[in-house]
PDB file of C-alpha atoms in Angstrom:
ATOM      1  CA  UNK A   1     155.409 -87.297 -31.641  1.00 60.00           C
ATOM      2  CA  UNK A   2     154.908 -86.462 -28.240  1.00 77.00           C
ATOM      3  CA  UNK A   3     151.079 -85.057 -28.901  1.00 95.00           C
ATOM      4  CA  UNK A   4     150.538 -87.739 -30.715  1.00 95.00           C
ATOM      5  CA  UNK A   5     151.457 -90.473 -28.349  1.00 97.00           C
ATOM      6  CA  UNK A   6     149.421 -88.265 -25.631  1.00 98.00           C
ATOM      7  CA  UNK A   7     146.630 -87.950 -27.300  1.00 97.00           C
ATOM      8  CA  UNK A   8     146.679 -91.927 -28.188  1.00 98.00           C
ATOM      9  CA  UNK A   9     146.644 -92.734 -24.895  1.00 98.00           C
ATOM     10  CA  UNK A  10     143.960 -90.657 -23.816  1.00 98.00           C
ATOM     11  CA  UNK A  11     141.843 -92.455 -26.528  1.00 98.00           C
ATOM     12  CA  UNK A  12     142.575 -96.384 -24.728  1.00 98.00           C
ATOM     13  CA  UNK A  13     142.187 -94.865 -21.204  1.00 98.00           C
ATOM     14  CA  UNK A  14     138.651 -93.659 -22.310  1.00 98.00           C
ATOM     15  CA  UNK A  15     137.993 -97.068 -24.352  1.00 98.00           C
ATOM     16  CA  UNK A  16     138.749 -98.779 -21.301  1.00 98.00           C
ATOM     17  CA  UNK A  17     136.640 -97.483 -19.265  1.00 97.00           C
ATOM     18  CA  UNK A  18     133.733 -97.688 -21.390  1.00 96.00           C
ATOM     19  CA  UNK A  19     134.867-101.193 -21.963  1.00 98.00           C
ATOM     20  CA  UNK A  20     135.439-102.420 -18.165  1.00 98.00           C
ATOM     21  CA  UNK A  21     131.886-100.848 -17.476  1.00 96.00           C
ATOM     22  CA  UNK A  22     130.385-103.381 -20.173  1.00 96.00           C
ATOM     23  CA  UNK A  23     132.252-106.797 -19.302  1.00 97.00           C
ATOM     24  CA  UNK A  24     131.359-106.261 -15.635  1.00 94.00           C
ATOM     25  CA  UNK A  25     127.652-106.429 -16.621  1.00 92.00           C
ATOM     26  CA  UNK A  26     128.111-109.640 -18.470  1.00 97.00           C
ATOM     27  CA  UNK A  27     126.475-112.945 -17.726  1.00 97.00           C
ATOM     28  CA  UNK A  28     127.312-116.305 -19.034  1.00 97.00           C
ATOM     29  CA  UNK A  29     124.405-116.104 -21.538  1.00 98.00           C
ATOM     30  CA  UNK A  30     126.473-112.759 -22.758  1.00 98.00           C
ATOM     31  CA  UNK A  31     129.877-114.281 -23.222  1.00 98.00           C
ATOM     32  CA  UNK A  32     128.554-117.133 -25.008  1.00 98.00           C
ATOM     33  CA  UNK A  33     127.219-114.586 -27.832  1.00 98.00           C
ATOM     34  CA  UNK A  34     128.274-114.944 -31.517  1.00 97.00           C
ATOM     35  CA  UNK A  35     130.356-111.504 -31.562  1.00 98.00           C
ATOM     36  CA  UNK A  36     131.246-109.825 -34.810  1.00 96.00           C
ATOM     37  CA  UNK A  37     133.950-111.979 -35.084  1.00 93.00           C
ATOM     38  CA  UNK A  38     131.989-114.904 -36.805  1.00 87.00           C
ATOM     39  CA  UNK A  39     134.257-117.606 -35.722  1.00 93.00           C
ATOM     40  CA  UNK A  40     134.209-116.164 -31.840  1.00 97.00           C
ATOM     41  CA  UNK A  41     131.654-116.173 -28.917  1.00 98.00           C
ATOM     42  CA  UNK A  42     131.917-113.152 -27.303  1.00 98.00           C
ATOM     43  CA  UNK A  43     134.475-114.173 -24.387  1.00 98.00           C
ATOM     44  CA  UNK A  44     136.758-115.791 -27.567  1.00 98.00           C
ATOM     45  CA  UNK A  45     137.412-112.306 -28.196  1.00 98.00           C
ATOM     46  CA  UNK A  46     137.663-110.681 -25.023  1.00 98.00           C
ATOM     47  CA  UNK A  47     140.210-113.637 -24.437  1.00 98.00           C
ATOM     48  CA  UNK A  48     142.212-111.766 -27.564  1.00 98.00           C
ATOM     49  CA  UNK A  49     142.006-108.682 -25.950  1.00 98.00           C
ATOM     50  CA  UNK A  50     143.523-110.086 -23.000  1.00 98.00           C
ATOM     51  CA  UNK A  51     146.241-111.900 -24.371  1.00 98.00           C
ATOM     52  CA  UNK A  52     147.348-108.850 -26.285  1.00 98.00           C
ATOM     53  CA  UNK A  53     147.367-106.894 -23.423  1.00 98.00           C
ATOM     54  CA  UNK A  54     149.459-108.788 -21.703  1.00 98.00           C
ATOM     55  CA  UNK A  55     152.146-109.551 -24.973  1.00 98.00           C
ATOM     56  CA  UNK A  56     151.893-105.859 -25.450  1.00 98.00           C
ATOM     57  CA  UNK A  57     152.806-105.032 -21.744  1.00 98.00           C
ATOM     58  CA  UNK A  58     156.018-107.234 -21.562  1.00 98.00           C
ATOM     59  CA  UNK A  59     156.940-105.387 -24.966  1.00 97.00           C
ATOM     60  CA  UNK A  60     156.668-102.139 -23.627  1.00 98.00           C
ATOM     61  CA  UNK A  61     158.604-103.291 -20.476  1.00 97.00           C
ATOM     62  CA  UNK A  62     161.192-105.111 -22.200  1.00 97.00           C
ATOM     63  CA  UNK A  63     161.794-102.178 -24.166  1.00 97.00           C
ATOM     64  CA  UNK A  64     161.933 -99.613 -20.862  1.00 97.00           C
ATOM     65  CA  UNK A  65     164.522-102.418 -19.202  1.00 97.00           C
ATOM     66  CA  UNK A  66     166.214-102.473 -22.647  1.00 95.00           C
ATOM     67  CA  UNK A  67     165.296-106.720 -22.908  1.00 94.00           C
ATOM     68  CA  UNK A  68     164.717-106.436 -26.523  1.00 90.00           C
ATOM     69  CA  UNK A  69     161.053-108.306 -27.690  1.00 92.00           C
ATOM     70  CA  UNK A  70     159.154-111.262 -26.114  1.00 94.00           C
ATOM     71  CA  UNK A  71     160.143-114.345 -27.582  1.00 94.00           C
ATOM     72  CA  UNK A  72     157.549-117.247 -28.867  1.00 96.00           C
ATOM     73  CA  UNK A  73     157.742-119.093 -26.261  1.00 97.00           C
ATOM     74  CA  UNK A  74     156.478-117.035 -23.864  1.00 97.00           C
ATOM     75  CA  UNK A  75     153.853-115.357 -26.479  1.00 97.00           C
ATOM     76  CA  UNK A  76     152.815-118.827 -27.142  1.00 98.00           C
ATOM     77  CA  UNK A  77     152.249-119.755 -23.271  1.00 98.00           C
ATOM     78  CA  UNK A  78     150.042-116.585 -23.069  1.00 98.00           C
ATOM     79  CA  UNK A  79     148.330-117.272 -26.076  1.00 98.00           C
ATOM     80  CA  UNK A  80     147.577-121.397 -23.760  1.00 98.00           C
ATOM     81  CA  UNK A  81     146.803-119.824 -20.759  1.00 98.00           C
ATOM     82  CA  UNK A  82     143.711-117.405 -22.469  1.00 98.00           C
ATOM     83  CA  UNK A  83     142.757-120.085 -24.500  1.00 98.00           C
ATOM     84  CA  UNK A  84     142.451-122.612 -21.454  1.00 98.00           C
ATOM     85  CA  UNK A  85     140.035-120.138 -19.285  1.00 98.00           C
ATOM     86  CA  UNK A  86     136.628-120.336 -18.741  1.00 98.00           C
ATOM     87  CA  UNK A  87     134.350-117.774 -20.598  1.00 98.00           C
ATOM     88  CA  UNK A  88     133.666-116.159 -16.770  1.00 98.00           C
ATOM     89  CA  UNK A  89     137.562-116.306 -16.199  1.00 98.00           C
ATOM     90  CA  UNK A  90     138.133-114.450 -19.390  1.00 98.00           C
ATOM     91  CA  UNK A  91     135.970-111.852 -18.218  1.00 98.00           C
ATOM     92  CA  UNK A  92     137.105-111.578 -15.067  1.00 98.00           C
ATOM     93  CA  UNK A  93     140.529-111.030 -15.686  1.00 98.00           C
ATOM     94  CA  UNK A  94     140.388-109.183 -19.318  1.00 98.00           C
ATOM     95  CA  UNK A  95     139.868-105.576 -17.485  1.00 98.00           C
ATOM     96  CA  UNK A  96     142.732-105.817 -15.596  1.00 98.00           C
ATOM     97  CA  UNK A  97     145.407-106.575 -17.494  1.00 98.00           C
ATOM     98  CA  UNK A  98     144.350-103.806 -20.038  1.00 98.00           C
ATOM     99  CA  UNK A  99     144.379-101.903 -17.219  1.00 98.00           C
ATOM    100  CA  UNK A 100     148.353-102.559 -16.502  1.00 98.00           C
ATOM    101  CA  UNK A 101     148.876-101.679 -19.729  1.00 98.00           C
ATOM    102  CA  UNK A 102     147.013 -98.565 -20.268  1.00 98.00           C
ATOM    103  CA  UNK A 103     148.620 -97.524 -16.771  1.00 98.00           C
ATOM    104  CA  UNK A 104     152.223 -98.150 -17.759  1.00 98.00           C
ATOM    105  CA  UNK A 105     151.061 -96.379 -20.888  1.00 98.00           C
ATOM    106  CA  UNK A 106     150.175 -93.486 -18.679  1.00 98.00           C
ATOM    107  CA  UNK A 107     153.489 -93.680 -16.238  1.00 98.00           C
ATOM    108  CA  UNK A 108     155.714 -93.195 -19.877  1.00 98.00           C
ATOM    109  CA  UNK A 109     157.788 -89.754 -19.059  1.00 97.00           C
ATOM    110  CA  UNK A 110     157.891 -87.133 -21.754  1.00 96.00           C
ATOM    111  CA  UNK A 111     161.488 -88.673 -23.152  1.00 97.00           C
ATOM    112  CA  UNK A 112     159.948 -92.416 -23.253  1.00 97.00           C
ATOM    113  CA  UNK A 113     157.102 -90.796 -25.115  1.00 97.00           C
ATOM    114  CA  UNK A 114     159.425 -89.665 -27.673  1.00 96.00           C
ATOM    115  CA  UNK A 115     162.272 -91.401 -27.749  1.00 97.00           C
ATOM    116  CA  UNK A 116     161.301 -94.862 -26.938  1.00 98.00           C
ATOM    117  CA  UNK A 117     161.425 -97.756 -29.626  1.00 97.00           C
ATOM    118  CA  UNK A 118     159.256-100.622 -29.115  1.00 97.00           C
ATOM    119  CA  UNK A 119     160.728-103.748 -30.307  1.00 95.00           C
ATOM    120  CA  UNK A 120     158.436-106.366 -31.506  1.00 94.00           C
ATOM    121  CA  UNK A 121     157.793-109.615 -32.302  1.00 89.00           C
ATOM    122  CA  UNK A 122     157.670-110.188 -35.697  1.00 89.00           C
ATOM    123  CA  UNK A 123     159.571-108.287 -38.352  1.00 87.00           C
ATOM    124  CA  UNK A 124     158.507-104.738 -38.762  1.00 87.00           C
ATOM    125  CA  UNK A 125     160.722-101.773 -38.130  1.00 92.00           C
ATOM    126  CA  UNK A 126     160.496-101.140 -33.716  1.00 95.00           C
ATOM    127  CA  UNK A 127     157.500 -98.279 -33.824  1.00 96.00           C
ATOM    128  CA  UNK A 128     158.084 -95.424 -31.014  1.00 97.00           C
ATOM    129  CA  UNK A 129     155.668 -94.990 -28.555  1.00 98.00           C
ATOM    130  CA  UNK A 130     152.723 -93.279 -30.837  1.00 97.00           C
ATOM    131  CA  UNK A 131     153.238 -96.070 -33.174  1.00 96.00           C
ATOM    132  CA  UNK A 132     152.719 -98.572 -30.615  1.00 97.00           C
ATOM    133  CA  UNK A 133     149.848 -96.998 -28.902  1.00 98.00           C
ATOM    134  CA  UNK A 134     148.542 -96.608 -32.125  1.00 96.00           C
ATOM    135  CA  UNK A 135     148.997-100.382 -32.747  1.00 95.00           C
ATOM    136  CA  UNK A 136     146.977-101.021 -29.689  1.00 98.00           C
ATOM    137  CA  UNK A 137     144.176 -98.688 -30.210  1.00 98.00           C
ATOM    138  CA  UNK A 138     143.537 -99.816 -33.228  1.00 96.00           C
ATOM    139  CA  UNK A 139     143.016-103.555 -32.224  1.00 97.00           C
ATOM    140  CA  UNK A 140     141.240-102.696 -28.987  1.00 98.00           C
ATOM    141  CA  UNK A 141     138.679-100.608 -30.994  1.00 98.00           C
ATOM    142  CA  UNK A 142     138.188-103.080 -34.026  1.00 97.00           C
ATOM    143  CA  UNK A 143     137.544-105.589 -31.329  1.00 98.00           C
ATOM    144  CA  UNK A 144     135.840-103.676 -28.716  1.00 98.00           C
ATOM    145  CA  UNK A 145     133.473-103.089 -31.907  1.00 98.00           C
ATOM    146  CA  UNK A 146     133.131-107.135 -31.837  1.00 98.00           C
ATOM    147  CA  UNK A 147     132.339-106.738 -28.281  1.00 98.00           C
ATOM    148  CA  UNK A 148     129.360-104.384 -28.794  1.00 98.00           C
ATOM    149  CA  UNK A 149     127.581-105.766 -31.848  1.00 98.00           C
ATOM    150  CA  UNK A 150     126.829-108.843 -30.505  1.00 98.00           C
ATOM    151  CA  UNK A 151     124.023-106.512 -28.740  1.00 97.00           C
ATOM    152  CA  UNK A 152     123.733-104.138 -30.949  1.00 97.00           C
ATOM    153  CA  UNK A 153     123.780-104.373 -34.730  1.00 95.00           C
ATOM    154  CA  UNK A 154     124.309-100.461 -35.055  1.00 96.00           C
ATOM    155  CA  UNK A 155     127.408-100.522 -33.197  1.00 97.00           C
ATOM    156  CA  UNK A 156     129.832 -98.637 -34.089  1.00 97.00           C
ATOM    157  CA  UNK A 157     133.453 -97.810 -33.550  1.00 98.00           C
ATOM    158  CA  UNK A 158     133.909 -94.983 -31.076  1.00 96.00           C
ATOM    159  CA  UNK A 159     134.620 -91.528 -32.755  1.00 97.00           C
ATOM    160  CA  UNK A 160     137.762 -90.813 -30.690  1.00 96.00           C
ATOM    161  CA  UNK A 161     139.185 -93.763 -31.777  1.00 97.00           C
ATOM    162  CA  UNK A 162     138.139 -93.201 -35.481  1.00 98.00           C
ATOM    163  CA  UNK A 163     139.775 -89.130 -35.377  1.00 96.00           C
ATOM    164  CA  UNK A 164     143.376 -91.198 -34.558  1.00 96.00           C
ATOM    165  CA  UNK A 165     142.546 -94.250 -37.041  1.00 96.00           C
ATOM    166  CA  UNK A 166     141.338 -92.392 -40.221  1.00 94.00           C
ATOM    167  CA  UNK A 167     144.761 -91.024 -41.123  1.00 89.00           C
ATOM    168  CA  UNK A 168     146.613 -94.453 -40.272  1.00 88.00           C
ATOM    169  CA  UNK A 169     144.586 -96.968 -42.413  1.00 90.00           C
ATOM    170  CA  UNK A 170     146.768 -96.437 -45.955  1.00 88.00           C
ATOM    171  CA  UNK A 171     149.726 -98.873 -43.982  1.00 85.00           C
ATOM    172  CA  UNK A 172     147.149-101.463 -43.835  1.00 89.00           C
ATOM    173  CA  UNK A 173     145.417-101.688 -47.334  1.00 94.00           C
ATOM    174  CA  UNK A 174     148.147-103.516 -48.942  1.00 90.00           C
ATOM    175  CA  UNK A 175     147.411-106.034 -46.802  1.00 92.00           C
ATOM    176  CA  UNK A 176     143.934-106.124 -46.098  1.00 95.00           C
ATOM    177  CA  UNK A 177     142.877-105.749 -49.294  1.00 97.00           C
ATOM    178  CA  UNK A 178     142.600-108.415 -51.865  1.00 97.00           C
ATOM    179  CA  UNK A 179     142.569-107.265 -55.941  1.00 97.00           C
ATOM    180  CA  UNK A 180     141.845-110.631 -57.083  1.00 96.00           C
ATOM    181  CA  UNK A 181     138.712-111.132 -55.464  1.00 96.00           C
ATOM    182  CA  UNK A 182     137.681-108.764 -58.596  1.00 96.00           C
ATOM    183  CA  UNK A 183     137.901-111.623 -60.798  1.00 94.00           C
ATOM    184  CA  UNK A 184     140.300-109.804 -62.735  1.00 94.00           C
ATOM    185  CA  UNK A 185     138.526-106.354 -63.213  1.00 96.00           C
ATOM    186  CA  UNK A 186     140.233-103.004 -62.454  1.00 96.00           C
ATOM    187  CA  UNK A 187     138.554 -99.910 -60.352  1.00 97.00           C
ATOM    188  CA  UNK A 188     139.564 -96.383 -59.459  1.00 98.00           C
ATOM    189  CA  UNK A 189     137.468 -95.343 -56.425  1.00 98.00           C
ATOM    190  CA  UNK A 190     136.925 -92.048 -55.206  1.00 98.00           C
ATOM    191  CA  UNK A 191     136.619 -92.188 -51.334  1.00 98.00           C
ATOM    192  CA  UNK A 192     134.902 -89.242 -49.136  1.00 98.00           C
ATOM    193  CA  UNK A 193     134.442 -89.864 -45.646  1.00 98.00           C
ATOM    194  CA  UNK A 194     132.910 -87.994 -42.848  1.00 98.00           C
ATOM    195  CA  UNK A 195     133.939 -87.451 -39.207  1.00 97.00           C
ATOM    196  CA  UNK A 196     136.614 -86.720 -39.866  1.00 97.00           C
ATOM    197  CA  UNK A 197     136.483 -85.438 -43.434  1.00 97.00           C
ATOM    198  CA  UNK A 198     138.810 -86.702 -46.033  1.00 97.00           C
ATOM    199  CA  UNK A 199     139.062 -87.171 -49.310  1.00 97.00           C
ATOM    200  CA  UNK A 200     141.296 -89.781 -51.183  1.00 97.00           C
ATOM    201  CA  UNK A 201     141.572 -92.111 -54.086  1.00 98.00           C
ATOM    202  CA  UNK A 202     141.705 -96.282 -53.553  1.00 98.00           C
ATOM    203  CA  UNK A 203     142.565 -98.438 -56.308  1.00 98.00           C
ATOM    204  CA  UNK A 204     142.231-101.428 -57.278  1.00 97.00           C
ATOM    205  CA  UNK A 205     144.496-103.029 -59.591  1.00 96.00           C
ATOM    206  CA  UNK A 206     147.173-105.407 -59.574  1.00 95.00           C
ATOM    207  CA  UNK A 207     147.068-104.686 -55.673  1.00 96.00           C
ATOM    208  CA  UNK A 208     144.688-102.749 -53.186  1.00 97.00           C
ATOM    209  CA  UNK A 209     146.416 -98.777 -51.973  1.00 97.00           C
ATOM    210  CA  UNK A 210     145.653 -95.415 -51.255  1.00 97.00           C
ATOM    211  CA  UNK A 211     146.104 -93.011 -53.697  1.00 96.00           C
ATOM    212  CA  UNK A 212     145.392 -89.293 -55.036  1.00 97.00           C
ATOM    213  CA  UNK A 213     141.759 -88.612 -55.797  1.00 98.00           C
ATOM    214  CA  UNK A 214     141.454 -89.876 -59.700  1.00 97.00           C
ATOM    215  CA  UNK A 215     140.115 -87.414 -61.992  1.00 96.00           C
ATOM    216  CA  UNK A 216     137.483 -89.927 -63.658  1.00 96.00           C
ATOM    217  CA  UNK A 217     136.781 -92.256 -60.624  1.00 97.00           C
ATOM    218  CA  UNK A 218     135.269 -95.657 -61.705  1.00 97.00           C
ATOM    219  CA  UNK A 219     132.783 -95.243 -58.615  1.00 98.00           C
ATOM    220  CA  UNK A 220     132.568 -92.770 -55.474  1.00 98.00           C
ATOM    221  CA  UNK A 221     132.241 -94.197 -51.983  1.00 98.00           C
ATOM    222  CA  UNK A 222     131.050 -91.879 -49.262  1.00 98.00           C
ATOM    223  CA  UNK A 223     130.564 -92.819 -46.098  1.00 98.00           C
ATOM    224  CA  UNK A 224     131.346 -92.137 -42.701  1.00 98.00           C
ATOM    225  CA  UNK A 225     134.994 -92.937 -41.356  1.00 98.00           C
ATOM    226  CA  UNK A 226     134.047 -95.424 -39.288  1.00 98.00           C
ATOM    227  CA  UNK A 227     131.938 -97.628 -41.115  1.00 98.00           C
ATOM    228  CA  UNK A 228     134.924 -96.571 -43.764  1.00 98.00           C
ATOM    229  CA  UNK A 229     137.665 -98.391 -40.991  1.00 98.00           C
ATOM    230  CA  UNK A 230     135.437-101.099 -40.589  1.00 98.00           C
ATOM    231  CA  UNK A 231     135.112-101.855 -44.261  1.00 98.00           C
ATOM    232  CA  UNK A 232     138.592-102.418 -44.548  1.00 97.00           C
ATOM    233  CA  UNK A 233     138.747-104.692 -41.679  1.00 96.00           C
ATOM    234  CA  UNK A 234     135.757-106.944 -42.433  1.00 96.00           C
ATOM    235  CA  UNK A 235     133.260-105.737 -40.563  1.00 97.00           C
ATOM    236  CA  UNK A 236     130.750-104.623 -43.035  1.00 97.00           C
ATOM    237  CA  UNK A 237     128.013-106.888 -43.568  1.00 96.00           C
ATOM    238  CA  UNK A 238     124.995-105.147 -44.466  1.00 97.00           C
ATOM    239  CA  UNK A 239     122.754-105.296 -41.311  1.00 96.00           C
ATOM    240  CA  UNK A 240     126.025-103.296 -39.817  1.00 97.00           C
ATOM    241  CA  UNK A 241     125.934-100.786 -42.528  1.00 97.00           C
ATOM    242  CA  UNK A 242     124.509 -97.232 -42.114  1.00 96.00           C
ATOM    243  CA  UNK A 243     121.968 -95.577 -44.185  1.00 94.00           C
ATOM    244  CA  UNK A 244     124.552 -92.819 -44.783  1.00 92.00           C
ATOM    245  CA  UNK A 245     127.069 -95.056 -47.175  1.00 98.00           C
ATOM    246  CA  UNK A 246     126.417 -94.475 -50.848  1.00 98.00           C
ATOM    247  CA  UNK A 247     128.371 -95.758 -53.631  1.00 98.00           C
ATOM    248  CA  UNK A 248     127.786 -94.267 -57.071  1.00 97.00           C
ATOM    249  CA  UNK A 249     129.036 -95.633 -60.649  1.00 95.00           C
ATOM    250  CA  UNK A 250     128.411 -98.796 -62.562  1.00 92.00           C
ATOM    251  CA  UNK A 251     132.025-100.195 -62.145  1.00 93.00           C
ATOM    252  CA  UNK A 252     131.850-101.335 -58.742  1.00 96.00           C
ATOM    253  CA  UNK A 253     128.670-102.537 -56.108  1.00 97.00           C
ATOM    254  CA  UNK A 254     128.993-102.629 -51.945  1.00 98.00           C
ATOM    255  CA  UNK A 255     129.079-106.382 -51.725  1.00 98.00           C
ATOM    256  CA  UNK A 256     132.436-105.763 -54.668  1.00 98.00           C
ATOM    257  CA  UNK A 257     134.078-103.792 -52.147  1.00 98.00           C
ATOM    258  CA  UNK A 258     133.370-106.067 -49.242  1.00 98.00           C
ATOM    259  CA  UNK A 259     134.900-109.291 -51.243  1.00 98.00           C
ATOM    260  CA  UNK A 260     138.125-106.763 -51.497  1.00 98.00           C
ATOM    261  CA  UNK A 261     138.015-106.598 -47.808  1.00 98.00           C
ATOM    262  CA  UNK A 262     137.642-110.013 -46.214  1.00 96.00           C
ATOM    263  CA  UNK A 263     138.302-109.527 -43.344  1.00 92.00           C
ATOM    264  CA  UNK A 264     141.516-110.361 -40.819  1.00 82.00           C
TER     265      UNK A 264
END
């Protein structure tokens, strides 16, 4: 898993750096945006990024000194100290603390890369270091997304990030996904996205998962991978949709999928 964990952090050095370049253009009027995240102003969520960076650092260094996971209480003081800055204080510190992390990232030998196990904390078997990056990546593009449609409702997520996301999204249906909100119906969607390609079934039944392609789909959903990613997560309204997503069939409409997805 070596490549993989290489190539991962390749993808949040890159991020970074596209991020750092827009926080240190912000002004006050900026951070005080409504982000993508509804409930957050824009520094709100560059406070999450920070506080995640820095849980996700002592993690990682627990786990090179052999510590075993962060414990609450120290998750929870992080968790005060973000929430207790000032919108320019979040910004002014957010960049480098991802920047620790990404580095230590970077300083990971070739036998950390693959033999390390990240413990974490809250009960899920301790991912190696692919699995972890991964982790990160995935939350630093979601809400690097938040970040950039506050100024731009065609954001979208970067394709680097989506190439290493597409593939990992079936672990997270199950729990992102909510049958119910079907009001009891039942639906068999064919899913085609582009950049990168795939093909896949998703259905919706007693519970939301990935599945084979079904011969006699109740609906076909093609869209690009990203906008596909961000579906899952929540962030699909329809002034962040793209032309380019079509779904065909009677048994299901967009605004059906996006009560499936609420959001996270």
């Amino acid at each position: 898993m070596t490549d993989q964990a290489d190539q991962t952090i390749k993808v949040l050095r890159a991020g970074l750096d596209e991020f750092a370049a827009l926080v240190n253009g912000f002004t006050e009027e900026d951070l005080a945006r409504v982000s993508g995240a509804s409930e957050w102003d824009v520094s709100q969520v560059l406070s999450h990024l920070g506080s995640g960076a820095e849980i996700s650092l002592a993690a990682l260094d627990r786990a090179l000194s052999g510590e075993g996971t962060p414990q609450m209480d120290f998750i929870r003081g992080v968790w005060a100290r973000w929430d207790g800055m000032s919108r320019a204080e979040r910004a002014a510190e957010v960049v480098g603390v991802n920047e620790a992390l990404v580095s230590r990232f970077e300083g990971l030998d070739e036998a950390a890369r693959r033999d390390l196990r990240v413990e974490l904390w809250f009960p899920v078997p301790a991912p190696d270091v692919a699995g972890f990056a991964g982790m990160r990546l995935s939350e630093f593009a979601y809400h690097t997304w938040d970040v950039k449609v506050a100024f731009d409702p065609a954001a979208t997520l970067s394709p680097e990030a989506t190439e290493l996301m597409a593939d990992g999204i079936a672990s997270l249906i199950g729990f992102a996904g909510k049958a119910d909100r079907l009001g009891g119906r039942e639906a068999a969607v064919e899913v085609r996205t582009t950049a990168p390609e795939r093909s896949f079934g998703l259905e919706i039944r007693d519970a939301v998962r990935i599945a084979d392609v079904p011969g006699a789909p109740d609906a076909v959903l093609a869209a690009p991978a990203e906008w596909w990613l961000r579906l899952v997560s929540g962030r699909h309204a329809p002034e962040h949709t793209p032309d380019g997503v079509r779904l065909t069939g009677d048994a299901l409409t967009l605004d059906d999928l996006r009560a499936v997805f609420p959001g996270f």
